[in-house]
Amino acid sequence: MGQILGNHTEFQRVATLLQDTIDFDTDVNASVFETNIRVVGGLLSAHLLSKRAGMEVEEGWPCSGPLLRLAEDAARKLLPAFQTPTGMPYGTVNLLNGVDPTETPVTCTAGVGTFILEFSTLSRLTGDPVFENVARKALKALWRTRSDIGLVGNHIDVVTSKWVAQDAGIGAGVDSYFEYLVKGAIMLQDEELLTMFYEYDKSIKNYTKFDDWYLWVQMHKGTVSMPVFQSLEAFWPGLQSLIGDISSATKTFHNYYSVWRQFGGLPEFYSIPQGYTVDKREGYPLRPELIESAMYLYKATGDPTFMQLGRDAVESIDKISRVNCGFATVKDVRDHKLDNRMESFFLAETIKYLYLLFDPENFLHNSGTEFELGGPHGDCILNAGGYIFNTEAHPLDPAALHCCSRDQEEHKELQDILLGFSEPLRPSMDQSEETSGAWDPPESIALKPGERRKAPVLSCPTQPFSAKLAVMGQVFSDNS
């Protein structure tokens, strides 16, 4: 956050503090999902922004660095959770001892499908494929569990692949699964992930969409189970803008915005038939999702309506939630009574998206007109735009992934050349007649035992990232 606001000294102070104090060898039970999006995602983002924030980076950055090593350490603590018969992870892991034998196998859909951004970034930067592999295996296992009408439920048993909660929707417990299919497709230029999302999108529109609202339905029958709008669903218009579905996104956004205007914030649950809050779900913990969608849609269209939402949000939050030590959760949007707490996502996401909405010149909005050279050999284009936000609003630079992947491919090509030098010519017939037995070449100095040579792949994109990561629909370039 400090880097995005331009507060480099605070960024440097906190980054140094993290390097000096963090130890993940702790006997603590941690949420696999939350640790990934907050800790791993935050450390990866800080690592990728560290040079821009004026920190001295080590040789080999962005493919190495202390914050990257911390992110890798944290992610390795999560890997035991993925050791299930299905590859779908448990919801909780002990950072010191792994998964408790009594741990429940039931976890939410988002807890299975929200790893591809952080884990692929780790694999591409470090060269260790294990993280991306487990994330992809979990995604594919979840994909195979969808119902005959193409929907997924809310909670699943990761050992048996049986659905425990069969409500299908786009909100709590499911939301970031769909988000990561789209953002993963963009960041990794992966058509398979985008195809998965489009299949889900068709079923979501067929069975859950009514008058530009999205309801909750039974995943097998498509019958309505909860005709409510959850505030967490407000990310959906922003996600639609990333695939170019601006018309649908705008209509749904206006529905959600009407709820904001009614209360000065979004209640956790809103009954669509009654047009009012749902009992015991009247609170607004200053969530970011509607503001996030406003930022994406304003960037895509320039329509001042989305800027107006930002202005309303600033005025409402300042008037209703400001207290001496921060900004308090709204306990009830009907009378604006406050709770004695401020959620961490208010600073990590809500304020960040508001700031970016009102700062069109921020470096995160870069469309490829600016960049810097870096990488292990100083020939990588970095910070050229196309940043992908994880679900906790931590920005990741796709160019860094390409840079380090390219460096690894070039290393493999060099390995192949060394292999050629290390294999001597087969002896002549005269020489072989003087030796007994078949001729066996010596072991290669360039390959590990049993490792096979791989054909090199193309390592340089023909288009700048701005052309490959368009907001208005064309996610993939023609030659991808």
CSV table of C-alpha atoms in Angstrom, one decimal, residues 139-468:
chain,number,residue,atom,x,y,z
A,139,LEU,CA,-8.5,-26.5,-10.1
A,140,LYS,CA,-8.9,-29.5,-12.3
A,141,ALA,CA,-10.2,-31.6,-9.5
A,142,LEU,CA,-12.8,-29.0,-8.7
A,143,TRP,CA,-13.7,-28.6,-12.4
A,144,ARG,CA,-14.6,-32.4,-12.5
A,145,THR,CA,-17.1,-32.0,-9.7
A,146,ARG,CA,-19.4,-29.6,-11.4
A,147,SER,CA,-23.1,-30.7,-11.7
A,148,ASP,CA,-24.9,-31.8,-14.9
A,149,ILE,CA,-26.1,-28.2,-15.4
A,150,GLY,CA,-22.5,-26.8,-15.0
A,151,LEU,CA,-22.6,-25.4,-11.5
A,152,VAL,CA,-20.5,-25.9,-8.4
A,153,GLY,CA,-21.7,-25.8,-4.8
A,154,ASN,CA,-20.5,-23.9,-1.7
A,155,HIS,CA,-18.6,-26.5,0.4
A,156,ILE,CA,-17.0,-29.8,-0.7
A,157,ASP,CA,-15.3,-32.8,0.9
A,158,VAL,CA,-11.7,-32.7,-0.3
A,159,VAL,CA,-11.2,-36.4,0.3
A,160,THR,CA,-14.3,-37.8,-1.4
A,161,SER,CA,-15.1,-34.9,-3.9
A,162,LYS,CA,-18.7,-35.0,-2.5
A,163,TRP,CA,-20.6,-31.7,-2.2
A,164,VAL,CA,-21.6,-30.9,1.3
A,165,ALA,CA,-23.3,-27.5,0.7
A,166,GLN,CA,-25.0,-27.5,-2.7
A,167,ASP,CA,-26.0,-23.8,-3.0
A,168,ALA,CA,-24.5,-22.4,-6.2
A,169,GLY,CA,-23.9,-18.7,-6.7
A,170,ILE,CA,-21.1,-16.1,-7.2
A,171,GLY,CA,-20.8,-14.9,-3.6
A,172,ALA,CA,-19.4,-16.0,-0.2
A,173,GLY,CA,-17.5,-19.3,-0.4
A,174,VAL,CA,-17.3,-19.4,-4.2
A,175,ASP,CA,-16.4,-15.9,-5.4
A,176,SER,CA,-12.6,-15.9,-5.8
A,177,TYR,CA,-12.6,-19.3,-7.6
A,178,PHE,CA,-14.2,-17.6,-10.6
A,179,GLU,CA,-12.0,-14.5,-10.1
A,180,TYR,CA,-8.9,-16.6,-10.3
A,181,LEU,CA,-9.9,-18.5,-13.5
A,182,VAL,CA,-10.2,-15.1,-15.3
A,183,LYS,CA,-7.1,-13.5,-13.7
A,184,GLY,CA,-5.1,-16.6,-14.0
A,185,ALA,CA,-6.0,-16.9,-17.7
A,186,ILE,CA,-4.8,-13.3,-18.3
A,187,MET,CA,-1.6,-13.5,-16.2
A,188,LEU,CA,-0.5,-16.8,-17.6
A,189,GLN,CA,-2.0,-16.4,-21.1
A,190,ASP,CA,-3.8,-19.7,-20.4
A,191,GLU,CA,-6.8,-20.5,-22.6
A,192,GLU,CA,-7.8,-23.6,-20.6
A,193,LEU,CA,-8.5,-21.4,-17.6
A,194,LEU,CA,-10.5,-19.0,-19.6
A,195,THR,CA,-12.5,-21.8,-21.2
A,196,MET,CA,-13.4,-23.1,-17.8
A,197,PHE,CA,-14.7,-19.7,-16.8
A,198,TYR,CA,-16.7,-19.2,-19.9
A,199,GLU,CA,-18.4,-22.6,-19.3
A,200,TYR,CA,-19.3,-21.5,-15.8
A,201,ASP,CA,-20.4,-18.1,-17.0
A,202,LYS,CA,-23.0,-19.7,-19.3
A,203,SER,CA,-24.4,-21.8,-16.5
A,204,ILE,CA,-24.4,-18.9,-14.1
A,205,LYS,CA,-26.3,-16.7,-16.6
A,206,ASN,CA,-28.8,-19.5,-17.4
A,207,TYR,CA,-29.6,-20.5,-13.8
A,208,THR,CA,-28.7,-17.7,-11.4
A,209,LYS,CA,-29.2,-14.4,-13.2
A,210,PHE,CA,-32.6,-12.7,-12.9
A,211,ASP,CA,-33.1,-9.0,-14.0
A,212,ASP,CA,-29.3,-8.4,-13.7
A,213,TRP,CA,-29.2,-9.8,-10.2
A,214,TYR,CA,-27.5,-13.1,-9.3
A,215,LEU,CA,-29.4,-15.4,-6.9
A,216,TRP,CA,-28.4,-18.6,-5.2
A,217,VAL,CA,-29.7,-21.8,-6.6
A,218,GLN,CA,-29.5,-25.6,-6.0
A,219,MET,CA,-26.5,-26.7,-8.0
A,220,HIS,CA,-28.2,-29.8,-9.5
A,221,LYS,CA,-31.7,-28.5,-10.2
A,222,GLY,CA,-31.2,-24.8,-10.7
A,223,THR,CA,-34.1,-24.0,-8.3
A,224,VAL,CA,-33.7,-20.8,-6.3
A,225,SER,CA,-32.6,-21.4,-2.7
A,226,MET,CA,-31.7,-17.8,-1.6
A,227,PRO,CA,-33.0,-14.8,-3.5
A,228,VAL,CA,-30.4,-12.5,-1.9
A,229,PHE,CA,-27.6,-10.2,-3.0
A,230,GLN,CA,-24.5,-10.6,-0.9
A,231,SER,CA,-22.1,-7.7,-0.7
A,232,LEU,CA,-19.2,-10.0,-1.6
A,233,GLU,CA,-20.8,-10.5,-5.0
A,234,ALA,CA,-20.2,-6.9,-5.9
A,235,PHE,CA,-16.8,-7.9,-7.4
A,236,TRP,CA,-18.6,-9.5,-10.4
A,237,PRO,CA,-19.1,-6.4,-12.6
A,238,GLY,CA,-15.4,-5.8,-12.3
A,239,LEU,CA,-14.6,-9.3,-13.3
A,240,GLN,CA,-17.0,-9.0,-16.3
A,241,SER,CA,-15.2,-5.9,-17.4
A,242,LEU,CA,-11.9,-8.0,-17.7
A,243,ILE,CA,-13.5,-10.2,-20.3
A,244,GLY,CA,-15.2,-7.3,-22.1
A,245,ASP,CA,-18.8,-7.9,-21.0
A,246,ILE,CA,-19.3,-4.2,-20.3
A,247,SER,CA,-23.0,-4.1,-20.9
A,248,SER,CA,-23.9,-6.8,-18.5
A,249,ALA,CA,-21.4,-5.5,-16.0
A,250,THR,CA,-22.9,-2.0,-16.1
A,251,LYS,CA,-26.4,-3.2,-15.5
A,252,THR,CA,-25.5,-5.3,-12.6
A,253,PHE,CA,-23.3,-2.6,-11.1
A,254,HIS,CA,-26.3,-0.1,-11.2
A,255,ASN,CA,-28.4,-2.7,-9.2
A,256,TYR,CA,-25.7,-2.9,-6.6
A,257,TYR,CA,-25.1,0.9,-6.5
A,258,SER,CA,-28.9,1.4,-5.8
A,259,VAL,CA,-28.4,-0.6,-2.6
A,260,TRP,CA,-25.5,1.5,-1.6
A,261,ARG,CA,-27.5,4.7,-2.1
A,262,GLN,CA,-30.3,3.2,-0.1
A,263,PHE,CA,-28.2,2.6,3.0
A,264,GLY,CA,-24.9,4.5,2.5
A,265,GLY,CA,-23.1,1.1,2.3
A,266,LEU,CA,-23.7,-2.5,1.3
A,267,PRO,CA,-25.3,-4.7,3.9
A,268,GLU,CA,-23.8,-8.2,4.0
A,269,PHE,CA,-27.2,-9.7,2.7
A,270,TYR,CA,-29.9,-7.9,0.9
A,271,SER,CA,-33.3,-9.5,0.1
A,272,ILE,CA,-34.0,-8.8,-3.6
A,273,PRO,CA,-37.8,-9.5,-3.4
A,274,GLN,CA,-38.2,-7.4,-0.2
A,275,GLY,CA,-35.8,-4.7,-1.2
A,276,TYR,CA,-34.3,-4.6,2.3
A,277,THR,CA,-31.7,-6.0,4.6
A,278,VAL,CA,-31.8,-9.6,5.9
A,279,ASP,CA,-32.1,-10.3,9.6
A,280,LYS,CA,-28.7,-10.6,11.4
A,281,ARG,CA,-26.9,-9.6,8.2
A,282,GLU,CA,-27.3,-5.9,8.3
A,283,GLY,CA,-23.7,-5.0,8.8
A,284,TYR,CA,-21.2,-3.3,6.4
A,285,PRO,CA,-17.5,-4.1,7.4
A,286,LEU,CA,-16.2,-1.5,4.8
A,287,ARG,CA,-15.8,-4.2,2.1
A,288,PRO,CA,-14.0,-3.2,-1.1
A,289,GLU,CA,-15.9,-5.2,-3.8
A,290,LEU,CA,-18.2,-2.5,-5.2
A,291,ILE,CA,-15.4,0.1,-5.2
A,292,GLU,CA,-13.2,-2.5,-6.9
A,293,SER,CA,-15.8,-2.9,-9.7
A,294,ALA,CA,-16.1,0.9,-10.0
A,295,MET,CA,-12.4,1.1,-10.6
A,296,TYR,CA,-12.3,-1.5,-13.3
A,297,LEU,CA,-15.4,-0.2,-15.0
A,298,TYR,CA,-14.2,3.5,-14.9
A,299,LYS,CA,-10.9,2.4,-16.4
A,300,ALA,CA,-12.7,0.5,-19.1
A,301,THR,CA,-15.4,3.1,-20.0
A,302,GLY,CA,-14.5,6.5,-18.6
A,303,ASP,CA,-18.1,6.8,-17.5
A,304,PRO,CA,-18.3,9.3,-14.6
A,305,THR,CA,-21.1,7.3,-12.9
A,306,PHE,CA,-18.4,5.0,-11.6
A,307,MET,CA,-16.4,7.9,-10.3
A,308,GLN,CA,-19.5,9.1,-8.6
A,309,LEU,CA,-19.7,5.9,-6.7
A,310,GLY,CA,-16.2,6.5,-5.4
A,311,ARG,CA,-17.2,10.0,-4.3
A,312,ASP,CA,-20.3,8.6,-2.5
A,313,ALA,CA,-18.1,5.9,-0.8
A,314,VAL,CA,-15.5,8.4,0.4
A,315,GLU,CA,-18.3,10.7,1.9
A,316,SER,CA,-20.2,7.8,3.4
A,317,ILE,CA,-17.2,6.1,5.0
A,318,ASP,CA,-15.9,9.4,6.3
A,319,LYS,CA,-19.2,10.5,7.7
A,320,ILE,CA,-20.4,7.2,9.2
A,321,SER,CA,-17.3,5.2,10.1
A,322,ARG,CA,-14.5,7.7,11.1
A,323,VAL,CA,-13.5,7.3,14.8
A,324,ASN,CA,-10.5,8.5,16.7
A,325,CYS,CA,-8.3,5.5,15.9
A,326,GLY,CA,-9.4,4.6,12.4
A,327,PHE,CA,-12.6,3.6,10.6
A,328,ALA,CA,-15.0,1.3,12.3
A,329,THR,CA,-17.2,-1.5,10.9
A,330,VAL,CA,-20.8,-0.5,10.5
A,331,LYS,CA,-22.7,-2.8,12.7
A,332,ASP,CA,-26.1,-2.0,11.1
A,333,VAL,CA,-26.6,0.0,7.9
A,334,ARG,CA,-30.1,1.0,8.9
A,335,ASP,CA,-29.1,3.2,11.9
A,336,HIS,CA,-25.3,3.4,11.2
A,337,LYS,CA,-24.4,2.0,14.6
A,338,LEU,CA,-20.7,1.0,14.8
A,339,ASP,CA,-18.7,-2.0,15.9
A,340,ASN,CA,-15.4,-1.8,17.8
A,341,ARG,CA,-13.3,-3.2,15.0
A,342,MET,CA,-11.6,-2.3,11.7
A,343,GLU,CA,-11.0,-5.1,9.2
A,344,SER,CA,-7.5,-5.4,7.6
A,345,PHE,CA,-9.0,-5.5,4.1
A,346,PHE,CA,-10.2,-2.0,4.6
A,347,LEU,CA,-6.6,-0.8,4.3
A,348,ALA,CA,-5.4,-3.5,2.0
A,349,GLU,CA,-8.3,-3.2,-0.5
A,350,THR,CA,-11.0,-0.6,0.1
A,351,ILE,CA,-8.7,2.4,0.5
A,352,LYS,CA,-6.4,1.1,-2.3
A,353,TYR,CA,-9.1,0.8,-4.9
A,354,LEU,CA,-10.6,4.2,-3.9
A,355,TYR,CA,-7.1,5.7,-4.3
A,356,LEU,CA,-6.6,4.1,-7.7
A,357,LEU,CA,-10.1,5.1,-8.9
A,358,PHE,CA,-9.1,8.8,-8.3
A,359,ASP,CA,-5.5,8.5,-9.5
A,360,PRO,CA,-5.6,7.7,-13.2
A,361,GLU,CA,-1.8,8.5,-13.5
A,362,ASN,CA,-0.8,5.9,-10.9
A,363,PHE,CA,1.9,3.5,-12.2
A,364,LEU,CA,-0.5,0.6,-11.7
A,365,HIS,CA,-2.6,2.0,-14.5
A,366,ASN,CA,0.4,2.0,-16.9
A,367,SER,CA,-0.7,0.9,-20.4
A,368,GLY,CA,2.7,0.0,-21.6
A,369,THR,CA,4.0,3.5,-22.4
A,370,GLU,CA,6.5,3.2,-19.5
A,371,PHE,CA,8.7,0.4,-18.5
A,372,GLU,CA,12.1,-0.4,-17.0
A,373,LEU,CA,14.8,-2.9,-17.9
A,374,GLY,CA,15.9,-5.4,-15.3
A,375,GLY,CA,16.2,-9.1,-14.6
A,376,PRO,CA,19.2,-11.4,-14.1
A,377,HIS,CA,20.8,-10.1,-17.3
A,378,GLY,CA,19.4,-6.6,-17.4
A,379,ASP,CA,17.4,-7.3,-20.6
A,380,CYS,CA,13.9,-7.9,-19.2
A,381,ILE,CA,11.1,-5.4,-19.7
A,382,LEU,CA,9.4,-4.9,-16.3
A,383,ASN,CA,6.7,-2.7,-14.8
A,384,ALA,CA,5.1,-2.2,-18.2
A,385,GLY,CA,1.6,-2.4,-16.9
A,386,GLY,CA,-1.0,-5.2,-17.0
A,387,TYR,CA,-0.7,-5.7,-13.3
A,388,ILE,CA,-3.0,-8.5,-11.9
A,389,PHE,CA,-4.5,-7.9,-8.5
A,390,ASN,CA,-4.9,-11.0,-6.3
A,391,THR,CA,-8.1,-11.2,-4.3
A,392,GLU,CA,-6.6,-9.2,-1.4
A,393,ALA,CA,-5.6,-6.4,-3.9
A,394,HIS,CA,-1.9,-7.2,-4.0
A,395,PRO,CA,-0.7,-6.4,-7.5
A,396,LEU,CA,1.5,-8.9,-9.5
A,397,ASP,CA,3.6,-8.0,-12.5
A,398,PRO,CA,3.1,-10.6,-15.3
A,399,ALA,CA,6.3,-9.3,-17.0
A,400,ALA,CA,8.4,-10.6,-14.1
A,401,LEU,CA,6.9,-14.1,-14.5
A,402,HIS,CA,7.9,-14.0,-18.2
A,403,CYS,CA,11.3,-12.7,-17.4
A,404,CYS,CA,12.2,-15.4,-14.9
A,405,SER,CA,10.6,-18.2,-17.0
A,406,ARG,CA,12.6,-17.0,-20.0
A,407,ASP,CA,15.8,-17.0,-17.9
A,408,GLN,CA,15.1,-20.6,-16.9
A,409,GLU,CA,14.4,-21.6,-20.5
A,410,GLU,CA,17.7,-20.0,-21.6
A,411,HIS,CA,19.4,-21.9,-18.8
A,412,LYS,CA,18.0,-25.1,-20.2
A,413,GLU,CA,19.1,-24.3,-23.7
A,414,LEU,CA,22.6,-23.7,-22.3
A,415,GLN,CA,22.3,-27.0,-20.5
A,416,ASP,CA,21.6,-28.7,-23.9
A,417,ILE,CA,24.7,-27.0,-25.4
A,418,LEU,CA,26.8,-28.3,-22.5
A,419,LEU,CA,25.3,-31.7,-23.0
A,420,GLY,CA,26.5,-31.7,-26.6
A,421,PHE,CA,30.0,-30.9,-25.5
A,422,SER,CA,30.0,-33.4,-22.8
A,423,GLU,CA,29.1,-36.3,-25.1
A,424,PRO,CA,32.3,-37.4,-27.0
A,425,LEU,CA,32.1,-38.8,-30.5
A,426,ARG,CA,31.4,-42.6,-30.7
A,427,PRO,CA,34.7,-44.5,-31.0
A,428,SER,CA,35.8,-45.7,-34.4
A,429,MET,CA,35.5,-49.3,-35.4
A,430,ASP,CA,39.3,-49.8,-34.8
A,431,GLN,CA,39.0,-48.4,-31.3
A,432,SER,CA,35.9,-50.3,-30.5
A,433,GLU,CA,37.5,-53.6,-31.7
A,434,GLU,CA,40.2,-53.0,-29.0
A,435,THR,CA,37.6,-52.7,-26.3
A,436,SER,CA,35.4,-55.4,-24.9
A,437,GLY,CA,31.6,-55.0,-24.5
A,438,ALA,CA,29.2,-52.3,-25.8
A,439,TRP,CA,30.3,-48.6,-25.8
A,440,ASP,CA,28.5,-46.5,-23.2
A,441,PRO,CA,28.8,-42.7,-23.2
A,442,PRO,CA,29.9,-41.2,-20.0
A,443,GLU,CA,27.3,-39.5,-17.7
A,444,SER,CA,26.5,-36.0,-18.7
A,445,ILE,CA,27.8,-33.1,-16.6
A,446,ALA,CA,24.8,-31.0,-17.6
A,447,LEU,CA,21.8,-33.3,-16.9
A,448,LYS,CA,20.8,-35.1,-13.7
A,449,PRO,CA,20.6,-38.9,-13.9
A,450,GLY,CA,17.6,-40.0,-15.9
A,451,GLU,CA,16.8,-36.4,-17.1
A,452,ARG,CA,16.0,-36.1,-20.8
A,453,ARG,CA,16.9,-33.2,-23.2
A,454,LYS,CA,14.0,-30.9,-23.9
A,455,ALA,CA,13.5,-28.9,-27.1
A,456,PRO,CA,13.8,-25.2,-26.4
A,457,VAL,CA,10.7,-23.1,-26.6
A,458,LEU,CA,10.3,-19.6,-27.9
A,459,SER,CA,11.1,-17.2,-25.1
A,460,CYS,CA,10.2,-13.7,-26.3
A,461,PRO,CA,6.8,-12.2,-26.8
A,462,THR,CA,6.2,-10.4,-30.1
A,463,GLN,CA,3.8,-7.9,-28.5
A,464,PRO,CA,4.1,-5.6,-25.5
A,465,PHE,CA,2.1,-6.7,-22.5
A,466,SER,CA,-0.3,-3.8,-22.9
A,467,ALA,CA,-1.5,-5.4,-26.2
A,468,LYS,CA,-1.9,-8.9,-24.6
